[in-house]
Coordinates of C-alpha atoms and ligand atoms in Angstrom, one line a residue:
Chain A
M51 CA -148.9 -154.4 41.4
T52 CA -145.9 -156.6 39.1
E53 CA -144.6 -159.3 40.5
H54 CA -141.2 -159.0 41.7
T55 CA -138.8 -161.9 40.7
P56 CA -135.9 -162.3 43.8
G57 CA -134.2 -163.3 41.5
R58 CA -133.4 -165.5 38.2
Q59 CA -133.3 -169.0 38.8
D60 CA -131.7 -170.3 35.6
A61 CA -128.5 -168.5 37.6
A62 CA -125.5 -170.0 34.9
A63 CA -127.5 -169.9 31.3
L64 CA -124.1 -167.7 30.5
P65 CA -124.0 -168.1 27.1
G66 CA -122.4 -171.3 25.9
A67 CA -122.9 -173.0 29.8
A68 CA -125.7 -174.3 28.4
P69 CA -124.8 -178.2 26.9
A70 CA -125.0 -179.6 23.8
N71 CA -128.5 -180.4 22.8
T72 CA -129.6 -183.2 22.9
W73 CA -132.8 -182.7 24.9
R74 CA -134.9 -184.5 21.9
A75 CA -133.8 -187.6 23.2
V76 CA -135.9 -189.6 25.5
A77 CA -136.0 -190.1 28.7
P78 CA -135.4 -192.9 30.9
P79 CA -137.8 -194.1 33.6
R80 CA -137.5 -192.1 36.5
S81 CA -137.5 -194.3 39.1
R82 CA -139.6 -193.8 42.1
R83 CA -137.5 -192.8 44.6
G84 CA -135.3 -190.0 42.8
P85 CA -136.3 -186.3 41.7
R86 CA -137.5 -186.1 38.3
R87 CA -134.5 -185.4 36.0
C88 CA -133.9 -182.6 33.3
V89 CA -134.2 -184.5 29.9
R90 CA -131.5 -182.1 28.4
C91 CA -128.9 -182.3 31.2
R92 CA -130.0 -184.6 33.9
Q93 CA -129.4 -182.0 36.0
P94 CA -132.7 -182.2 38.7
A95 CA -135.9 -180.8 36.4
A96 CA -137.6 -178.0 38.2
V97 CA -139.7 -177.4 34.9
E98 CA -142.4 -180.1 33.7
L99 CA -144.4 -180.4 30.3
P100 CA -147.3 -183.0 31.0
G101 CA -147.8 -182.1 27.3
Q102 CA -145.1 -182.4 26.0
R103 CA -143.9 -184.9 28.1
T104 CA -140.9 -183.9 29.4
A105 CA -139.1 -181.5 32.1
F106 CA -136.1 -179.0 32.3
C107 CA -134.1 -177.8 34.6
P108 CA -133.9 -173.4 34.8
P109 CA -131.5 -173.1 32.1
C110 CA -132.4 -175.9 29.7
Y111 CA -135.9 -175.1 29.7
L112 CA -135.0 -170.8 29.3
H113 CA -132.9 -172.6 26.2
H114 CA -136.9 -174.8 25.2
V115 CA -138.3 -171.8 24.4
R116 CA -136.1 -170.2 22.9
Q117 CA -135.9 -173.9 20.3
K118 CA -139.4 -173.3 20.0
V119 CA -139.8 -169.9 19.2
A120 CA -136.8 -169.8 16.7
R121 CA -138.2 -173.0 14.8
T122 CA -141.5 -171.7 14.7
M123 CA -140.2 -168.4 12.9
A124 CA -138.6 -170.4 10.4
E125 CA -140.6 -172.8 9.8
G126 CA -143.9 -170.1 9.9
H127 CA -141.5 -167.3 7.3
M128 CA -142.5 -165.2 9.7
L129 CA -138.6 -163.1 9.2
R130 CA -136.5 -162.7 6.4
R131 CA -133.0 -162.1 6.5
G132 CA -132.3 -158.3 7.1
E133 CA -135.7 -157.7 8.3
R134 CA -137.0 -155.2 10.5
A135 CA -139.1 -156.1 13.0
V136 CA -141.5 -154.4 15.9
V137 CA -142.6 -156.6 19.2
A138 CA -145.9 -154.9 20.5
V139 CA -145.4 -155.4 24.0
S140 CA -148.0 -154.7 26.3
G141 CA -145.9 -155.5 29.4
G142 CA -147.7 -159.4 30.6
K143 CA -145.9 -162.6 30.5
D144 CA -146.5 -162.9 26.8
S145 CA -145.4 -160.0 24.7
L146 CA -142.4 -159.7 27.4
C147 CA -141.1 -163.3 27.2
L148 CA -140.8 -163.5 22.9
W149 CA -139.3 -160.1 23.2
D150 CA -136.4 -161.6 25.8
V151 CA -136.2 -164.8 23.4
L152 CA -135.8 -162.0 20.1
A153 CA -133.1 -159.7 22.6
T154 CA -131.7 -163.4 22.7
A155 CA -131.7 -165.0 19.5
A156 CA -129.9 -160.8 18.5
E157 CA -126.9 -161.1 20.1
A158 CA -126.7 -165.1 20.2
D159 CA -127.1 -164.6 16.6
A160 CA -124.1 -161.9 16.6
T161 CA -122.1 -164.3 18.1
G162 CA -123.0 -167.2 15.3
D163 CA -124.1 -169.8 17.9
A164 CA -127.6 -169.7 17.3
P165 CA -128.9 -169.3 13.3
P166 CA -129.3 -166.0 12.0
L167 CA -133.2 -164.8 13.0
L168 CA -132.4 -160.9 13.8
E169 CA -129.3 -158.9 13.5
A170 CA -130.0 -157.0 16.0
P171 CA -132.5 -156.3 18.8
P172 CA -135.4 -155.9 18.2
A173 CA -137.3 -152.3 19.0
G174 CA -140.9 -152.6 20.8
V175 CA -143.7 -150.7 21.0
Y176 CA -146.6 -150.0 23.5
L177 CA -150.1 -149.0 23.0
D178 CA -150.9 -147.2 26.3
L179 CA -154.9 -148.5 26.1
G180 CA -156.0 -145.8 28.5
I181 CA -156.8 -148.2 31.0
G182 CA -156.2 -146.3 34.7
E183 CA -153.9 -147.5 37.1
Y184 CA -153.9 -150.8 34.9
S185 CA -152.0 -148.8 31.9
A186 CA -150.6 -146.6 34.5
R187 CA -148.2 -150.2 35.8
S188 CA -148.1 -151.8 32.3
R189 CA -146.2 -149.5 31.2
E190 CA -143.9 -148.4 34.0
T191 CA -143.5 -152.5 33.5
V192 CA -142.6 -152.3 29.7
E193 CA -140.0 -149.5 30.5
R194 CA -138.7 -151.0 33.4
F195 CA -137.9 -154.4 30.9
A196 CA -136.6 -152.1 28.1
E197 CA -134.3 -149.8 29.9
A198 CA -132.3 -153.1 31.9
R199 CA -132.0 -154.2 28.5
G200 CA -130.6 -151.4 26.3
L201 CA -134.1 -152.0 23.9
P202 CA -135.6 -149.5 22.3
L203 CA -139.7 -148.7 23.2
H204 CA -142.2 -146.4 21.5
V205 CA -144.8 -145.7 23.0
V206 CA -148.1 -144.3 21.1
A207 CA -151.2 -143.3 23.2
V208 CA -154.5 -144.6 22.1
A209 CA -156.2 -141.6 23.6
E210 CA -154.2 -139.1 21.1
E211 CA -154.9 -141.9 17.8
L212 CA -158.5 -142.4 18.6
G213 CA -160.4 -139.3 20.7
A214 CA -160.5 -141.3 24.3
G215 CA -158.9 -144.0 25.6
I216 CA -161.1 -147.4 26.2
P217 CA -163.1 -147.4 28.5
E218 CA -164.7 -144.1 28.1
A219 CA -164.9 -145.5 23.9
A220 CA -166.5 -149.1 25.1
R221 CA -168.4 -147.3 27.0
S222 CA -169.9 -144.6 23.6
G223 CA -170.9 -147.3 21.2
A224 CA -171.9 -150.6 20.6
R225 CA -168.3 -152.4 20.8
S226 CA -167.2 -153.7 23.5
A227 CA -164.0 -153.1 25.5
C228 CA -162.3 -156.3 23.7
G229 CA -163.3 -155.3 20.9
V230 CA -162.5 -151.5 20.4
C231 CA -159.5 -152.5 21.9
G232 CA -158.4 -155.6 19.4
L233 CA -159.5 -153.4 16.4
S234 CA -157.3 -150.1 17.4
K235 CA -154.5 -152.6 18.6
R236 CA -154.6 -153.6 14.8
H237 CA -154.8 -150.3 13.4
L238 CA -152.7 -148.7 15.8
L239 CA -149.4 -151.8 14.9
N240 CA -150.5 -151.2 11.6
R241 CA -150.0 -147.7 10.6
F242 CA -147.3 -147.3 13.4
A243 CA -145.1 -149.8 11.4
L244 CA -146.3 -149.1 8.3
A245 CA -144.7 -144.9 9.1
E246 CA -141.9 -146.2 11.0
G247 CA -140.6 -148.7 7.3
Y248 CA -141.3 -151.9 9.8
D249 CA -141.6 -154.9 7.7
V250 CA -143.1 -157.2 10.1
V251 CA -145.3 -156.8 13.4
L252 CA -144.1 -159.7 16.0
T253 CA -147.6 -160.3 19.2
G254 CA -146.9 -161.8 21.8
H255 CA -150.8 -164.1 20.8
N256 CA -149.9 -167.3 22.8
L257 CA -150.9 -171.2 21.8
D258 CA -153.9 -170.4 24.6
D259 CA -155.5 -167.3 22.9
E260 CA -154.7 -169.2 19.2
A261 CA -156.9 -172.7 20.5
A262 CA -159.5 -170.0 22.2
V263 CA -159.8 -168.2 19.7
L264 CA -160.3 -171.2 17.7
L265 CA -163.1 -172.8 20.1
G266 CA -165.2 -169.8 19.7
N267 CA -165.3 -169.7 15.6
V268 CA -166.0 -172.8 15.7
L269 CA -168.7 -173.1 18.0
Q270 CA -169.7 -170.1 15.7
W271 CA -168.7 -172.5 12.3
D272 CA -167.3 -168.3 11.9
L273 CA -166.2 -169.6 8.8
E274 CA -164.3 -166.4 7.2
Q275 CA -162.3 -166.2 11.1
L276 CA -161.5 -169.0 10.4
R277 CA -159.9 -168.7 7.1
R278 CA -157.8 -166.1 8.7
Q279 CA -157.1 -168.2 11.9
R280 CA -152.9 -168.0 11.1
P281 CA -149.9 -167.2 12.6
V282 CA -148.4 -165.2 10.1
L283 CA -150.9 -162.5 8.5
E284 CA -149.5 -161.4 5.2
G285 CA -148.0 -158.3 4.2
R286 CA -150.3 -156.2 1.2
P287 CA -150.5 -152.6 -0.4
G288 CA -151.1 -150.9 3.6
L289 CA -151.2 -153.7 6.1
V290 CA -147.3 -154.8 7.4
R291 CA -146.7 -159.0 7.5
R292 CA -148.3 -159.2 11.6
A293 CA -146.7 -163.0 13.1
K294 CA -147.7 -164.8 16.0
P295 CA -143.8 -167.0 16.8
L296 CA -145.8 -167.7 20.3
V297 CA -148.3 -170.1 18.3
R298 CA -147.0 -172.8 19.4
T299 CA -145.9 -172.5 23.3
T300 CA -148.8 -172.2 25.8
E301 CA -149.9 -170.0 28.5
W302 CA -148.2 -171.7 31.5
E303 CA -145.2 -172.2 29.5
T304 CA -144.7 -167.9 29.3
A305 CA -145.3 -167.1 32.5
A306 CA -142.6 -169.8 33.6
Y307 CA -139.9 -168.7 31.4
C308 CA -140.5 -165.1 32.6
V309 CA -140.4 -167.2 36.6
V310 CA -136.8 -168.7 35.3
A311 CA -136.1 -165.8 33.6
G312 CA -136.7 -163.3 36.1
I313 CA -138.7 -161.6 33.6
D314 CA -141.1 -159.4 36.4
Y315 CA -144.3 -158.7 34.3
V316 CA -147.9 -158.4 35.0
V317 CA -149.6 -160.6 36.6
E318 CA -152.7 -158.7 37.3
E319 CA -155.8 -158.8 35.0
C320 CA -157.3 -156.2 32.5
P321 CA -159.8 -154.7 34.6
M322 CA -161.8 -155.6 31.1
A323 CA -161.5 -158.5 30.6
E324 CA -164.0 -160.3 33.1
G325 CA -166.6 -162.4 31.5
N326 CA -165.4 -162.1 28.6
R327 CA -165.8 -165.5 27.0
H328 CA -163.1 -165.9 26.0
L329 CA -161.8 -166.5 29.3
V330 CA -164.6 -169.4 30.1
Y331 CA -163.3 -171.2 26.8
K332 CA -159.6 -170.8 28.5
D333 CA -161.2 -172.4 31.5
L334 CA -162.3 -175.5 29.9
L335 CA -159.3 -176.1 27.2
A336 CA -157.4 -175.7 30.5
R337 CA -159.5 -178.3 32.3
L338 CA -159.2 -180.5 29.8
E339 CA -155.6 -180.2 29.2
D340 CA -155.3 -181.8 32.9
R341 CA -157.3 -184.9 31.3
A342 CA -155.7 -185.3 28.0
P343 CA -151.8 -183.1 28.2
G344 CA -151.0 -181.7 25.0
I345 CA -154.5 -181.6 23.3
R346 CA -154.6 -178.0 22.8
S347 CA -151.9 -178.4 21.0
A348 CA -153.3 -180.8 19.3
F349 CA -156.5 -179.0 18.6
H350 CA -154.9 -175.9 17.2
R351 CA -152.4 -177.6 15.5
G352 CA -154.9 -180.5 13.5
F353 CA -156.1 -176.8 12.2
L354 CA -153.7 -174.7 10.9
R355 CA -152.7 -178.2 8.8
R356 CA -156.4 -180.0 7.4
L357 CA -159.2 -177.1 8.1
Q358 CA -158.0 -174.0 7.4
P359 CA -155.7 -174.7 4.1
L360 CA -158.8 -176.5 2.8
L361 CA -161.1 -173.0 3.9
E362 CA -157.8 -170.9 2.3
D363 CA -159.2 -172.9 -1.1
Q364 CA -162.4 -171.8 -1.1
L365 CA -162.9 -168.7 0.7
G366 CA -159.4 -166.8 -0.1
E367 CA -159.6 -165.4 -3.5
Q368 CA -162.8 -164.0 -2.8
S369 CA -162.2 -162.1 0.4
L370 CA -159.3 -160.7 -1.6
A371 CA -161.6 -159.0 -3.4
G372 CA -163.2 -156.8 -1.3
L373 CA -160.8 -153.9 -0.6
Q374 CA -160.5 -150.6 -0.5
P375 CA -158.2 -147.9 0.8
C376 CA -160.4 -146.2 3.9
A377 CA -162.3 -142.8 3.0
R378 CA -161.1 -141.3 5.8
C379 CA -157.1 -142.4 7.1
G380 CA -156.6 -145.1 3.0
A381 CA -156.2 -148.2 5.6
P382 CA -157.5 -151.5 3.4
T383 CA -161.5 -151.9 4.4
T384 CA -164.8 -153.7 2.9
G385 CA -166.4 -150.7 4.1
E386 CA -165.9 -147.3 3.2
V387 CA -165.0 -145.7 6.4
C388 CA -162.3 -147.5 8.2
A389 CA -163.9 -149.9 11.7
F390 CA -161.8 -147.7 13.7
C391 CA -162.1 -144.5 12.1
R392 CA -166.5 -145.3 12.4
V393 CA -165.6 -145.5 15.9
A394 CA -162.9 -142.1 16.4
E395 CA -165.9 -140.2 14.5
R396 CA -168.6 -141.2 16.9
L397 CA -167.1 -140.2 19.6
A398 CA -166.2 -137.2 18.1
A399 CA -169.8 -136.8 18.1
R400 CA -170.7 -137.9 20.5
R401 CA -168.4 -134.6 22.4
E402 CA -169.7 -132.7 20.4
A403 CA -173.4 -133.3 21.1
G404 CA -172.0 -132.3 25.2
D405 CA -172.8 -136.5 25.2
G406 CA -169.5 -137.6 26.6
A407 CA -169.0 -134.9 29.7
E408 CA -165.8 -136.6 30.6
P409 CA -162.1 -135.0 29.5
L410 CA -160.8 -136.4 26.3
S411 CA -158.0 -137.4 28.3
A412 CA -160.1 -139.5 31.5
G413 CA -158.6 -142.5 32.0
A414 CA -155.8 -142.0 30.3
D415 CA -153.1 -140.3 32.5
P416 CA -150.1 -142.7 32.2
H417 CA -148.5 -141.2 35.4
P418 CA -152.2 -140.4 37.8
P419 CA -150.7 -139.6 40.9
A420 CA -149.2 -141.4 43.2
G421 CA -152.0 -144.0 45.7
P422 CA -153.8 -146.8 46.6
P423 CA -154.6 -148.3 43.5
P424 CA -158.1 -148.3 43.1
S425 CA -159.4 -151.4 45.0
R426 CA -160.7 -154.3 42.5
T427 CA -164.1 -155.9 42.3
D428 CA -163.7 -159.2 41.9
Chain B
M71 CA -148.8 -151.3 47.5
D72 CA -147.0 -154.5 48.2
E73 CA -148.0 -154.2 51.7
D74 CA -151.4 -153.3 51.3
R75 CA -152.5 -156.6 49.3
E76 CA -149.7 -158.9 52.3
Q77 CA -152.3 -157.4 55.0
R78 CA -155.6 -157.7 52.9
G79 CA -154.2 -161.6 51.9
S80 CA -153.2 -162.3 55.8
R81 CA -157.4 -160.6 57.1
I82 CA -158.6 -163.2 54.5
A83 CA -156.2 -166.3 55.1
S84 CA -157.5 -166.0 59.2
G85 CA -161.3 -166.4 57.8
V86 CA -160.5 -168.5 55.5
G87 CA -157.8 -170.9 56.6
G88 CA -159.0 -174.4 56.7
A89 CA -156.4 -176.1 59.1
E90 CA -154.4 -173.6 60.4
G91 CA -151.7 -173.9 63.6
Q92 CA -149.0 -175.8 62.9
G93 CA -148.5 -178.5 60.2
A94 CA -149.8 -175.7 57.9
V95 CA -148.8 -174.8 54.6
R96 CA -149.7 -171.0 53.5
V97 CA -150.9 -170.5 49.9
R98 CA -150.8 -167.2 48.7
L99 CA -153.3 -167.4 45.3
R100 CA -153.5 -164.1 43.1
N101 CA -156.7 -161.8 41.4
P102 CA -157.1 -161.3 44.1
S103 CA -154.9 -161.7 46.2
R104 CA -155.9 -163.9 49.8
E105 CA -154.4 -166.4 51.2
V106 CA -155.7 -169.8 52.4
S107 CA -154.0 -172.7 54.1
L108 CA -154.0 -176.0 53.2
P109 CA -152.8 -179.3 55.8
A110 CA -148.8 -180.3 55.5
P111 CA -146.8 -182.1 54.4
T112 CA -148.5 -182.0 50.6
T113 CA -147.5 -181.3 47.1
V114 CA -146.9 -178.9 44.5
G115 CA -149.2 -181.2 42.5
G116 CA -151.3 -181.8 45.6
V117 CA -151.8 -177.6 46.6
L118 CA -154.0 -178.0 43.1
E119 CA -156.0 -180.4 43.5
A120 CA -156.9 -179.5 46.6
L121 CA -158.0 -176.3 45.5
G122 CA -159.8 -177.9 42.8
L123 CA -158.0 -174.7 39.9
P124 CA -156.1 -176.9 36.3
R125 CA -152.2 -177.5 36.5
A126 CA -152.2 -176.3 33.2
S127 CA -153.4 -171.8 33.9
H128 CA -151.7 -172.3 38.2
L129 CA -148.1 -171.7 37.9
V130 CA -147.5 -172.5 41.8
I131 CA -143.7 -171.0 43.0
V132 CA -142.1 -172.2 46.2
N133 CA -139.9 -170.1 47.6
G134 CA -139.4 -167.9 44.7
E135 CA -138.7 -170.9 41.9
L136 CA -140.4 -173.2 39.6
V137 CA -140.6 -177.2 41.4
P138 CA -142.4 -180.1 39.6
G139 CA -145.0 -181.5 41.4
E140 CA -144.3 -183.5 43.5
H141 CA -141.8 -181.4 45.4
P142 CA -143.2 -181.8 48.8
L143 CA -143.3 -178.8 50.2
G144 CA -143.7 -178.9 54.9
P145 CA -145.4 -175.7 57.5
G146 CA -141.8 -173.4 56.3
D147 CA -142.6 -173.3 52.3
E148 CA -143.7 -169.7 50.7
V149 CA -145.7 -171.1 48.1
E150 CA -147.7 -169.0 45.8
V151 CA -150.0 -170.1 43.0
R152 CA -150.6 -167.8 40.4
P153 CA -152.9 -168.3 37.9
V154 CA -151.1 -168.0 33.9
V155 CA -154.3 -166.9 32.5
S156 CA -154.9 -163.2 30.5
G157 CA -156.4 -161.0 28.1
G158 CA -159.7 -161.2 26.6
A159 CA -160.2 -161.5 22.4
R160 CA -157.6 -159.6 20.3
Ligands
SF4_270 S1 -158.5 -157.9 27.8 FE1 -159.7 -156.4 26.4 S2 -159.5 -154.5 27.3 FE2 -158.1 -155.5 28.2 S3 -156.1 -155.2 26.6 FE3 -157.5 -157.7 26.3 S4 -158.7 -156.9 24.6 FE4 -157.8 -155.0 25.5
ZN271 ZN1 -131.1 -178.7 32.2
ZN272 ZN1 -159.8 -145.2 8.7

């Protein structure tokens, strides 16, 4: 069930209502008795960020996140003036936070209140993964968000492109659900952006996602994956640039942003995520963060500054050399047929052999009959 | 469906609560949805500590709003502890 937040906590957060940008100032020591105060405007604080040793009132908190995202985008050259961006939205806290931040930035740009980032509020693209009730709910949430803010939304159904939704595709092959899901998202977002003429796809990957992936790659010393773990993956023929504007924002911060801004997001976890090792890494990192606030950010930032450039120097060229167009769809790939087309072919073969007895659209119907949600096993 | 959740939540709560009756803070947890009672008075930080949950991966929402860790909690408060962790390999 999505959470219906009764109202936004930043009732005073109208454009122009925020005080001057003084939040960088060091907060004086807090008296034992008084409430903790916002470092930017001295009103009582609502949101504490121990990792950054700071705290904000609701309107200043939204401002803080928006500034951080704008800085991350500018410093990473994620979007150039006049380019068209599309946001990959899932209905979760991260992508809706990102979409809201960008739409707000576009409005501020129009009034000259902020450094120019976008000329118009960006469109969103939702991938329907065909994960039963979960996907149906996610889609509804995204559609409601887009409609309320007048933002353009595109929907791509994985089942139509791949031949089956994620659960069926995972059952029929050697890959895990998240494995098939990840490669389908990359492939279909790229295909969509190419076809529609977008210059960049922005995704909601947050600092915790990146830190967990980093930990996994370090534990395995997977140098090629480490090399590719960047906030921006530049485009090249057949590949649209991909960028992660939330790479410095924790998932606690994106969830808090949604609560404060009154954004209704899907709180429930994807049912396929259970047992995923990245969740274990995230939990370990969160416990570490409680003991040493800021450690996740230092871990990830240090990697990007110190190790990733070395890997790029050493391994960058040889990786580029091996790419050629997929024999089926033309997408750049290292093999003859890309991973997405291989999964699609396997699904088609199974169906022909009468093996995959389920109908093509099993679990993919975005509007299943109303009724109570299937009981969860956790 | 919200009602469905609430009902399940309170059924579980009646079995789990460690501090029934007056002077207890009722806390609603998510994923899966359930409810526990903790002795009052406590604080936002105290709730997470008592439940053994990392602060870095949970929001504590009090009466629909975010509040600092030292915020005191009493029996009348509506408290939700919401995990913020999501996703698999992406
Ligand atoms: S948890 Fe796995 S299957 Fe679910 S949306 Fe994320 S990557 Fe896809
Ligand atoms: Zn403030
Ligand atoms: Zn292909």
